[in-house]
Short mmCIF file of C-alpha atoms in Angstrom, two decimals:
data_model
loop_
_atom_site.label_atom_id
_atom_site.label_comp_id
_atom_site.label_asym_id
_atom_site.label_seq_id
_atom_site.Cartn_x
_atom_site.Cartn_y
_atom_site.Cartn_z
CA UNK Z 1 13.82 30.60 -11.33
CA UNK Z 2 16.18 31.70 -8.14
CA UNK Z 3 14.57 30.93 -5.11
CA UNK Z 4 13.44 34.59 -3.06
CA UNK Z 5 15.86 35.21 -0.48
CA UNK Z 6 14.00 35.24 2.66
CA UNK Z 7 15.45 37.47 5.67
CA UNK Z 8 15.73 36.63 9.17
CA UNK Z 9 16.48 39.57 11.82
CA UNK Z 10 16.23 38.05 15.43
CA UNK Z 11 19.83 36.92 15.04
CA UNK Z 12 20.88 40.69 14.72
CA UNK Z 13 18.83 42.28 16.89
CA UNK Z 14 19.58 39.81 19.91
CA UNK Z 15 23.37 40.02 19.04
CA UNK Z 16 22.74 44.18 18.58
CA UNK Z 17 21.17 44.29 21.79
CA UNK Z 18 24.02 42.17 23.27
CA UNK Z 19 26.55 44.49 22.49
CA UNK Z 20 24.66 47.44 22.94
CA UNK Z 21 23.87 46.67 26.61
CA UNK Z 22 27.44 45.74 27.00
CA UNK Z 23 28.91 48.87 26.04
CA UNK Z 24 26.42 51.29 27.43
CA UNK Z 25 27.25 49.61 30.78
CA UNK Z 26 30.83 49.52 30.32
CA UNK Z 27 30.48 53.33 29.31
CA UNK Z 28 28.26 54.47 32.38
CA UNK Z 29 30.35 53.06 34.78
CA UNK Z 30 33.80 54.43 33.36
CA UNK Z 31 31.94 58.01 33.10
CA UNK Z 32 30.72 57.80 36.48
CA UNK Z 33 34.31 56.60 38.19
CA UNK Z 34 36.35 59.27 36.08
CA UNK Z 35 33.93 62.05 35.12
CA UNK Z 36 30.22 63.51 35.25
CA UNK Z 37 27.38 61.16 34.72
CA UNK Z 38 24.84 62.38 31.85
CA UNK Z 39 22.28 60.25 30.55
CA UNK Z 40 21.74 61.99 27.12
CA UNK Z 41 25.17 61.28 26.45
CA UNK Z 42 24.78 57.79 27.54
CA UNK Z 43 21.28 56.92 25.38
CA UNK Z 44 22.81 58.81 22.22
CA UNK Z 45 26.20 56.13 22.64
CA UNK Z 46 23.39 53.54 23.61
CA UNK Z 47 21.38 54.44 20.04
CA UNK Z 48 24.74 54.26 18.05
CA UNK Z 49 26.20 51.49 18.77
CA UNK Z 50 22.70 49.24 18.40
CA UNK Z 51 22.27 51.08 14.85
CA UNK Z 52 26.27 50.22 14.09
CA UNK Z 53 25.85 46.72 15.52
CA UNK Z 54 22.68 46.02 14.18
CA UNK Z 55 23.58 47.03 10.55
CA UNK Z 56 27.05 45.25 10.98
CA UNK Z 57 25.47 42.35 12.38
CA UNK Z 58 22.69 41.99 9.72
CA UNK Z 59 24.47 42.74 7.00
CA UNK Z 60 28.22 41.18 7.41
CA UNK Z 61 27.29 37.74 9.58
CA UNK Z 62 23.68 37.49 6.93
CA UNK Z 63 26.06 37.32 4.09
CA UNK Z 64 28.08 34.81 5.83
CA UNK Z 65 25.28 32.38 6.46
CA UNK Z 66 23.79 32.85 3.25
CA UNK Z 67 26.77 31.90 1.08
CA UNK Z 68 26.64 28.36 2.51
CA UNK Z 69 23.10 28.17 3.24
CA UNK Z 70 22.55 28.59 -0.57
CA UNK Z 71 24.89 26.04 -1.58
CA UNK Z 72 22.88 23.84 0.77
CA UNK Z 73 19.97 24.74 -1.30
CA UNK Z 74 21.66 24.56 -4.51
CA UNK Z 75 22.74 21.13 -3.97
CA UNK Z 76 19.26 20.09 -2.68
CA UNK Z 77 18.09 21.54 -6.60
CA UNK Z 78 20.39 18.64 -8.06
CA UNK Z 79 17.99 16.13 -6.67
CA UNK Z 80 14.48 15.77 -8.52
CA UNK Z 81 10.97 16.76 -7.09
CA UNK Z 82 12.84 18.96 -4.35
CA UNK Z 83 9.85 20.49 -2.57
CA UNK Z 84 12.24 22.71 -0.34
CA UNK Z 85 14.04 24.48 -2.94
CA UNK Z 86 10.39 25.73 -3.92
CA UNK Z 87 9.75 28.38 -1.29
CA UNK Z 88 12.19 31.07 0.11
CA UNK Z 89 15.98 30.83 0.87
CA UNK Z 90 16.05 31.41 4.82
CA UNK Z 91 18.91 32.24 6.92
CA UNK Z 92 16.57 30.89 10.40
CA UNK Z 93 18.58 28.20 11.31
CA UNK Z 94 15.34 26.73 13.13
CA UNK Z 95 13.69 27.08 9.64
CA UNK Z 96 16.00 25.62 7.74
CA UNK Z 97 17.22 22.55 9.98
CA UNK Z 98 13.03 22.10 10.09
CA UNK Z 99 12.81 22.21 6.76
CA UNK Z 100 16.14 19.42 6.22
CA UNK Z 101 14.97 17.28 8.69
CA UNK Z 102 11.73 16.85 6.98
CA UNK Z 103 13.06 16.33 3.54
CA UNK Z 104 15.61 14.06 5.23
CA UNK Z 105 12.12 11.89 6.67
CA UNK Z 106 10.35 12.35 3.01
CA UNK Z 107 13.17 11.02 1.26
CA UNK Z 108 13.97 8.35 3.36
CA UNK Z 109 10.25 6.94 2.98
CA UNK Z 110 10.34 7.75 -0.74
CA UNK Z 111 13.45 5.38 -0.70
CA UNK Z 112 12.29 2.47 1.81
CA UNK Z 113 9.22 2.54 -0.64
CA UNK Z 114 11.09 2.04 -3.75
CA UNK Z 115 13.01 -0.77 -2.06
CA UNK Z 116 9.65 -2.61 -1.05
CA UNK Z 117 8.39 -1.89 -4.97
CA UNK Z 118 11.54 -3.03 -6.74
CA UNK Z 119 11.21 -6.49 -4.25
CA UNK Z 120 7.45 -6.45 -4.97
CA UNK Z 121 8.65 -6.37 -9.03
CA UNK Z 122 11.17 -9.02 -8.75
CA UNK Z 123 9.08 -11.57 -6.99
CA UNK Z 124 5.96 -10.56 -8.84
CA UNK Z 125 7.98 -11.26 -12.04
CA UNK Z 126 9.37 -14.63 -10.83
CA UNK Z 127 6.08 -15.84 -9.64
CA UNK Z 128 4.40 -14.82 -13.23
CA UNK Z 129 7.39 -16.80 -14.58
CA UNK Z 130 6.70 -19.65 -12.91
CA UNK Z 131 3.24 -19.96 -13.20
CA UNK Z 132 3.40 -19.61 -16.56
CA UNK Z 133 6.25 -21.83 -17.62
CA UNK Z 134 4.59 -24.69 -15.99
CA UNK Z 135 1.45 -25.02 -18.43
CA UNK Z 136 3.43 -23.65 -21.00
CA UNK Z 137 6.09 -26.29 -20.62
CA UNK Z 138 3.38 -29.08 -20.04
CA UNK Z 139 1.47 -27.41 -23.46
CA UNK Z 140 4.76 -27.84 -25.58
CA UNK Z 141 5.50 -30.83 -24.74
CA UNK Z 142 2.52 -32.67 -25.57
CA UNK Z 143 2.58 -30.72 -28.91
CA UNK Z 144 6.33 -31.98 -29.56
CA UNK Z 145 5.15 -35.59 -28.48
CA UNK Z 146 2.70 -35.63 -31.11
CA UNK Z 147 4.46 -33.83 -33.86
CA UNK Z 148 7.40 -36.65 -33.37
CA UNK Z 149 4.74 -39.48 -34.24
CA UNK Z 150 2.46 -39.78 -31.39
CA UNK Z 151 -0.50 -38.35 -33.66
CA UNK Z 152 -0.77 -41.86 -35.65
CA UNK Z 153 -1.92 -43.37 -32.59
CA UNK Z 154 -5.84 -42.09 -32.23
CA UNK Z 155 -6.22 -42.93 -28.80
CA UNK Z 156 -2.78 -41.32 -27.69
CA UNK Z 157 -3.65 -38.27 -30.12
CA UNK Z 158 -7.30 -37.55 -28.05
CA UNK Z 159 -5.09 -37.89 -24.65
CA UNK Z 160 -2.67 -35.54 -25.53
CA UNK Z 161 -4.36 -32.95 -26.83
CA UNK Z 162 -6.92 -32.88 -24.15
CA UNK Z 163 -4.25 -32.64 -21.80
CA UNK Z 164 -2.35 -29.70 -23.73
CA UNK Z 165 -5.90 -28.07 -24.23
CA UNK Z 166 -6.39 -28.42 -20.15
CA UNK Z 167 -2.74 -26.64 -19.83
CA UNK Z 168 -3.95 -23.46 -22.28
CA UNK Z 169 -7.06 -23.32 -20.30
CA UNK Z 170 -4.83 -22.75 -17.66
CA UNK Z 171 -3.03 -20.50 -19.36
CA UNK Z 172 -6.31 -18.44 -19.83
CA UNK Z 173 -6.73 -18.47 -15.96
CA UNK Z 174 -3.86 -17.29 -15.08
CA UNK Z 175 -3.52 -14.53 -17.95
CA UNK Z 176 -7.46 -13.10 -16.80
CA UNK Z 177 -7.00 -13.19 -13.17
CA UNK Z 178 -3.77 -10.94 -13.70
CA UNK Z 179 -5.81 -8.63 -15.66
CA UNK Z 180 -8.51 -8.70 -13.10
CA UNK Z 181 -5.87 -8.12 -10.07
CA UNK Z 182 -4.06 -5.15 -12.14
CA UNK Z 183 -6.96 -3.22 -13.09
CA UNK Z 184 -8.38 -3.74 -9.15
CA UNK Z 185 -4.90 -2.72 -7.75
CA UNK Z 186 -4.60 0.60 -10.33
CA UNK Z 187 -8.39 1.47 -9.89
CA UNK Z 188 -9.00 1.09 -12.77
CA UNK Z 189 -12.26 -1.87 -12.37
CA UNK Z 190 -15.14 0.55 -11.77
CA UNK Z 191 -18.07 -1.49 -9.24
CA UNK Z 192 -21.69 -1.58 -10.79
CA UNK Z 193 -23.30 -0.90 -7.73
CA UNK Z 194 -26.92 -2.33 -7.03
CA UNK Z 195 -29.35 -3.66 -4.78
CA UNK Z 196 -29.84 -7.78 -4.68
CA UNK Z 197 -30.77 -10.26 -2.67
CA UNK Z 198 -27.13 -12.38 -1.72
CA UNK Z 199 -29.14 -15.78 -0.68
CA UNK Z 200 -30.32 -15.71 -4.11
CA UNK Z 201 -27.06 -15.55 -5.72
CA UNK Z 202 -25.05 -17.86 -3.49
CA UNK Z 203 -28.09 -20.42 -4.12
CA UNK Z 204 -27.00 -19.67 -8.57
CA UNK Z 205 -23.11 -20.30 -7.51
CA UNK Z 206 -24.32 -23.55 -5.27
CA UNK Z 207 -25.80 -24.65 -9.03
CA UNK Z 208 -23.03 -23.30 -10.58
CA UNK Z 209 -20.29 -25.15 -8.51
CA UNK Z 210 -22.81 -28.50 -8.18
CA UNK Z 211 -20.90 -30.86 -10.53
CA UNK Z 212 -17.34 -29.80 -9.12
CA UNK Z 213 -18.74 -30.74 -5.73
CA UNK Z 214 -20.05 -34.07 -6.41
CA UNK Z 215 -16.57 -35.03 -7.88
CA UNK Z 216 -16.05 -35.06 -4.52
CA UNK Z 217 -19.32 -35.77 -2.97
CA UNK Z 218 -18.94 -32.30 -1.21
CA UNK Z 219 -22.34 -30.66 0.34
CA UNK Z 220 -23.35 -27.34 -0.93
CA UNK Z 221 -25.57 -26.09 2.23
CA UNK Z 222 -26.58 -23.22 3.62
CA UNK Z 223 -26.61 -23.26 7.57
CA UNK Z 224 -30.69 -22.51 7.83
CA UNK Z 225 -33.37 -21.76 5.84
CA UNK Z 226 -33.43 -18.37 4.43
CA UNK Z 227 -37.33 -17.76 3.48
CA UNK Z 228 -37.22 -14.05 3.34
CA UNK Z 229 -34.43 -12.33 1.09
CA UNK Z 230 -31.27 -10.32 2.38
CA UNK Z 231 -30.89 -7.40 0.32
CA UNK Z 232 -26.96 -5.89 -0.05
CA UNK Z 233 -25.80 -3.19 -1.61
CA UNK Z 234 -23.18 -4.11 -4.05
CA UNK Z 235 -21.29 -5.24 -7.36
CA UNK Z 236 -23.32 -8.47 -7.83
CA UNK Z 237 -20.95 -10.17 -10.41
CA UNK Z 238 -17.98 -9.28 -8.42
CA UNK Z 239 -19.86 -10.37 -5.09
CA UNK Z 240 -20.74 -13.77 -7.33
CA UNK Z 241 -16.97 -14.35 -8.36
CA UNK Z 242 -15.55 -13.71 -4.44
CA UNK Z 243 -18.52 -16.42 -4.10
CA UNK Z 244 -17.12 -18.50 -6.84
CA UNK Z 245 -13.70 -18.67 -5.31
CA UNK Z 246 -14.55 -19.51 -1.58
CA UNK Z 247 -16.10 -22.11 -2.52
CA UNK Z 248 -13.85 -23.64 -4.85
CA UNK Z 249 -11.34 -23.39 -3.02
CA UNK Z 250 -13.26 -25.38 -0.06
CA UNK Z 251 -14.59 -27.85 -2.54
CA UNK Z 252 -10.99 -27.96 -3.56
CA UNK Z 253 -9.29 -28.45 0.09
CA UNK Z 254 -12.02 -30.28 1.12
CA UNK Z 255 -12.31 -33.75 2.56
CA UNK Z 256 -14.73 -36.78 0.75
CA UNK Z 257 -17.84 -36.74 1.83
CA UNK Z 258 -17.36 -32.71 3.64
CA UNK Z 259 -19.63 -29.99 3.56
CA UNK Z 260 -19.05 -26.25 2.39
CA UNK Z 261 -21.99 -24.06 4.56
CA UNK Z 262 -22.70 -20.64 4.23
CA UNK Z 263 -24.00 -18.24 6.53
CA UNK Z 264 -25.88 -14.97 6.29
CA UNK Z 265 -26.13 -13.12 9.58
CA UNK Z 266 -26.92 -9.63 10.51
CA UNK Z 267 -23.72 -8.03 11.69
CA UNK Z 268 -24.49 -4.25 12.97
CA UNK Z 269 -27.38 -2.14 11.67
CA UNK Z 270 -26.05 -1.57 8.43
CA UNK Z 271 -23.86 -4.16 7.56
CA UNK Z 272 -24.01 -8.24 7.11
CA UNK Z 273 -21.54 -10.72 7.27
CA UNK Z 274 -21.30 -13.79 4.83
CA UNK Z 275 -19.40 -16.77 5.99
CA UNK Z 276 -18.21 -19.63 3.92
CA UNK Z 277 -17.32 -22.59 6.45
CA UNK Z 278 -15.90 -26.13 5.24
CA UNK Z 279 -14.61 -29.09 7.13
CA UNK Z 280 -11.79 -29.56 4.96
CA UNK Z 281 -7.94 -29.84 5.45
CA UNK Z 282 -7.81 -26.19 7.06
CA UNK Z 283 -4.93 -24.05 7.29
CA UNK Z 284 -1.69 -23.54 8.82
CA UNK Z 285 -0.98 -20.70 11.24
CA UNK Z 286 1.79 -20.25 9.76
CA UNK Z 287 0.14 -19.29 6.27
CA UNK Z 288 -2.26 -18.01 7.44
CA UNK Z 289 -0.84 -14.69 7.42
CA UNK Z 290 -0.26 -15.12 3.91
CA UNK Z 291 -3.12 -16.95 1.98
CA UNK Z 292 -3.97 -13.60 0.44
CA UNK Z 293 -0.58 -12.32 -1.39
CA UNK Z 294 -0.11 -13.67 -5.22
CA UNK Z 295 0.59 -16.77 -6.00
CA UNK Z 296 0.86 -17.91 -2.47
CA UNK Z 297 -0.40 -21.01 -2.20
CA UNK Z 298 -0.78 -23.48 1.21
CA UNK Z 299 -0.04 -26.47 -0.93
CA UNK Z 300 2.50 -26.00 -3.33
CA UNK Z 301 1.80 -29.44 -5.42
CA UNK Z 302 -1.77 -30.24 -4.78
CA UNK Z 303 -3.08 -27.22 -5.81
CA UNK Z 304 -1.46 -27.14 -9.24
CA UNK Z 305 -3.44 -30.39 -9.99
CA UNK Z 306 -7.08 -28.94 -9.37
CA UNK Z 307 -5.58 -25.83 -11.73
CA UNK Z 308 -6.30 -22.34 -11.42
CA UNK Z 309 -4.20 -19.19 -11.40
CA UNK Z 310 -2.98 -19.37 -7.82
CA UNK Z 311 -4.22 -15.58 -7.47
CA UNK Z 312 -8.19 -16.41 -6.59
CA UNK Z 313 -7.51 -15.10 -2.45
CA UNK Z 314 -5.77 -12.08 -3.77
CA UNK Z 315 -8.80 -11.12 -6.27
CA UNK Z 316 -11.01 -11.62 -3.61
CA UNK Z 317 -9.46 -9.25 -1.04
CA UNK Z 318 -9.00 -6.58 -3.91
CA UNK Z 319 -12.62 -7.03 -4.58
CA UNK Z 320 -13.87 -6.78 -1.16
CA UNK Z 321 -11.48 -3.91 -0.48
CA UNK Z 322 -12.21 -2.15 -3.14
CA UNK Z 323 -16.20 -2.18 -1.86
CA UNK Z 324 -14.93 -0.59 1.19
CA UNK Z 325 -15.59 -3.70 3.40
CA UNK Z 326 -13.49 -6.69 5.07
CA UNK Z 327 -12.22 -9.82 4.63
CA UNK Z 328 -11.37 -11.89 7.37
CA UNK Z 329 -9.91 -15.88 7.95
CA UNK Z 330 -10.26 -18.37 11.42
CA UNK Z 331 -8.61 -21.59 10.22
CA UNK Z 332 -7.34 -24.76 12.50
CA UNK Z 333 -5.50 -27.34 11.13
CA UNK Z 334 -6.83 -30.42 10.23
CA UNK Z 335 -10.57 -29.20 11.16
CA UNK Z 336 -11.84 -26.92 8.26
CA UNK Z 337 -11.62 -23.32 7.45
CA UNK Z 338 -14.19 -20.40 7.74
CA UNK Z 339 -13.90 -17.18 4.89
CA UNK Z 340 -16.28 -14.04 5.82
CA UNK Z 341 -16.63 -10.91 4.20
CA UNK Z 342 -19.14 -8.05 5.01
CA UNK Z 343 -20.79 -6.22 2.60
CA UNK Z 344 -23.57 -3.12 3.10
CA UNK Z 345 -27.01 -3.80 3.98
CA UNK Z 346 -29.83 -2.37 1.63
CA UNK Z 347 -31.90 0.03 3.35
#
């Protein structure tokens, strides 16, 4: 549909009144040098010449400016999603260089944003790539060992396949935490809220998590006795699996012998803050900034050995985000790390 064409008179009738002042002037003073002075004369050549200016004006320098502001706006309709062909075609230059500059800002964010998305693809892609080739790799080979006469030997059979079936199980980690993180990032998870009491459930991941730790000889502790319940306000299975992953990932960068404590503490009136504290190997500054991005991980080789998907931090942000509430990290190197996340207090 052609864009409206939107008028715009203050050009005109400044320029009209311009002129008009001009010659009335130069008029009255050449009739009052050379002949008799009358001012009906004068406001009837006054009237005139604004109407003849005015319509001359309008009408001639309008047509003018329109011709190549419309082939501004006609280019603009080659582009896609071009809000600012949508309204009227103006000839105010105020207007329309508004109107530029802000489609100018719009699509220079719209671009910048692409650029961080199509760099967010690629290294999302090569990261998936990676993770995945490794077991897959590890899994094939094994499989190839035994197919080319390994599988006569019992003992070397058992060993083989229990280490190709460890490398599809983490296959399966890796493929159901990428669900997980793509239906949290989309919006597409919906949260079962409900009321529970958290020291209850971080005592069922402490049982949970109990063999792993004594691998180890890691303490599951909390830092006092709770003896009357805290009551949140919350997804408990998601609460349970951000549970789950703090503390296997301090049972997993922990030190023989260490402790993993967690703390309930009332933060403001509505809200509590749950801290997961271990006296492990602790973090780097200079990842810290980064623990929580895909597949980022502070030790590139010794975490591949104790498995997982490498996207456990990045699930538990989404999940805590996506309850409205915050995550936060205090790490020093070579002392421990502490996790804490708030969540809502019941009322």
């Amino acid at each position: 549909m052609q864009p409206k064409f939107k008028k715009s008179y203050k050009f005109a009738i400044n320029t009209s009144l311009y002129i008009t002042i001009y010659v009335t002037l130069l008029t009255s003073v050449f009739l009052y040098t050379f002949y008799s002075f009358n001012i009906r004369y004068v406001l009837l050549l006054a009237f005139s010449t604004y109407i003849f200016s005015f319509i001359v004006t309008q009408f001639r320098v309008e047509r003018f400016i329109y011709k190549r502001v419309k082939k501004i706006y006609d280019d603009l309709t080659l582009l896609e999603s071009t809000s600012i062909t949508k309204g009227t075609i103006t000839t105010d230059m105020k207007t329309l260089t508004e109107e530029i500059d802000k489609f100018a800002r719009d699509k220079k964010i719209e671009i910048e944003s692409l650029k961080v998305r199509e760099q967010y693809r690629k290294e999302f892609l090569g990261n998936v790539s990676h993770e995945l080739k490794t077991p897959l790799f590890t899994v094939q080979g094994y499989i190839l060992t035994l197919l080319d006469g390994a599988m006569e030997d019992k003992n070397l059979r058992e060993k083989y396949l229990e280490r190709a079936s460890k490398g599809v199980e983490r296959l399966g980690y890796i493929v159901k935490d990428l669900d997980m993180i793509t239906k949290l990032e989309v919006g597409d998870l919906s949260l079962n809220t409900e009321v529970f009491n958290i020291v209850e459930l971080v005592k069922s991941v402490f049982d949970m998590l109990e063999m792993k730790a004594s691998k180890k000889r890691i303490t599951l502790t909390f830092d006092a006795d709770y003896f009357t319940p805290v009551l949140v306000k919350a997804d408990k299975e998601r609460i349970q699996q951000v549970l789950a992953n703090l503390i296997v990932n301090s049972i997993k960068y922990g030190r023989e012998k260490g402790t993993t404590e967690v703390s309930i503490e009332n933060l403001i009136k509505n809200k509590v803050i749950v801290r997961v504290t271990d006296n492990g190997e602790g973090i780097e500054k200079k990842d810290l900034s980064r623990i929580f991005e895909r597949f980022y991980r502070v030790d590139k080789s010794g975490s591949r050995k104790e498995g997982g998907s490498g996207l456990g931090l990045s699930i538990v942000k989404h999940i805590i985000e996506a309850h409205r509430e915050k995550i936060y990290v205090e790490s020093e190197f070579g002392v421990g790390s502490e996790f804490s996340f708030t969540l809502e207090k019941a009322k």
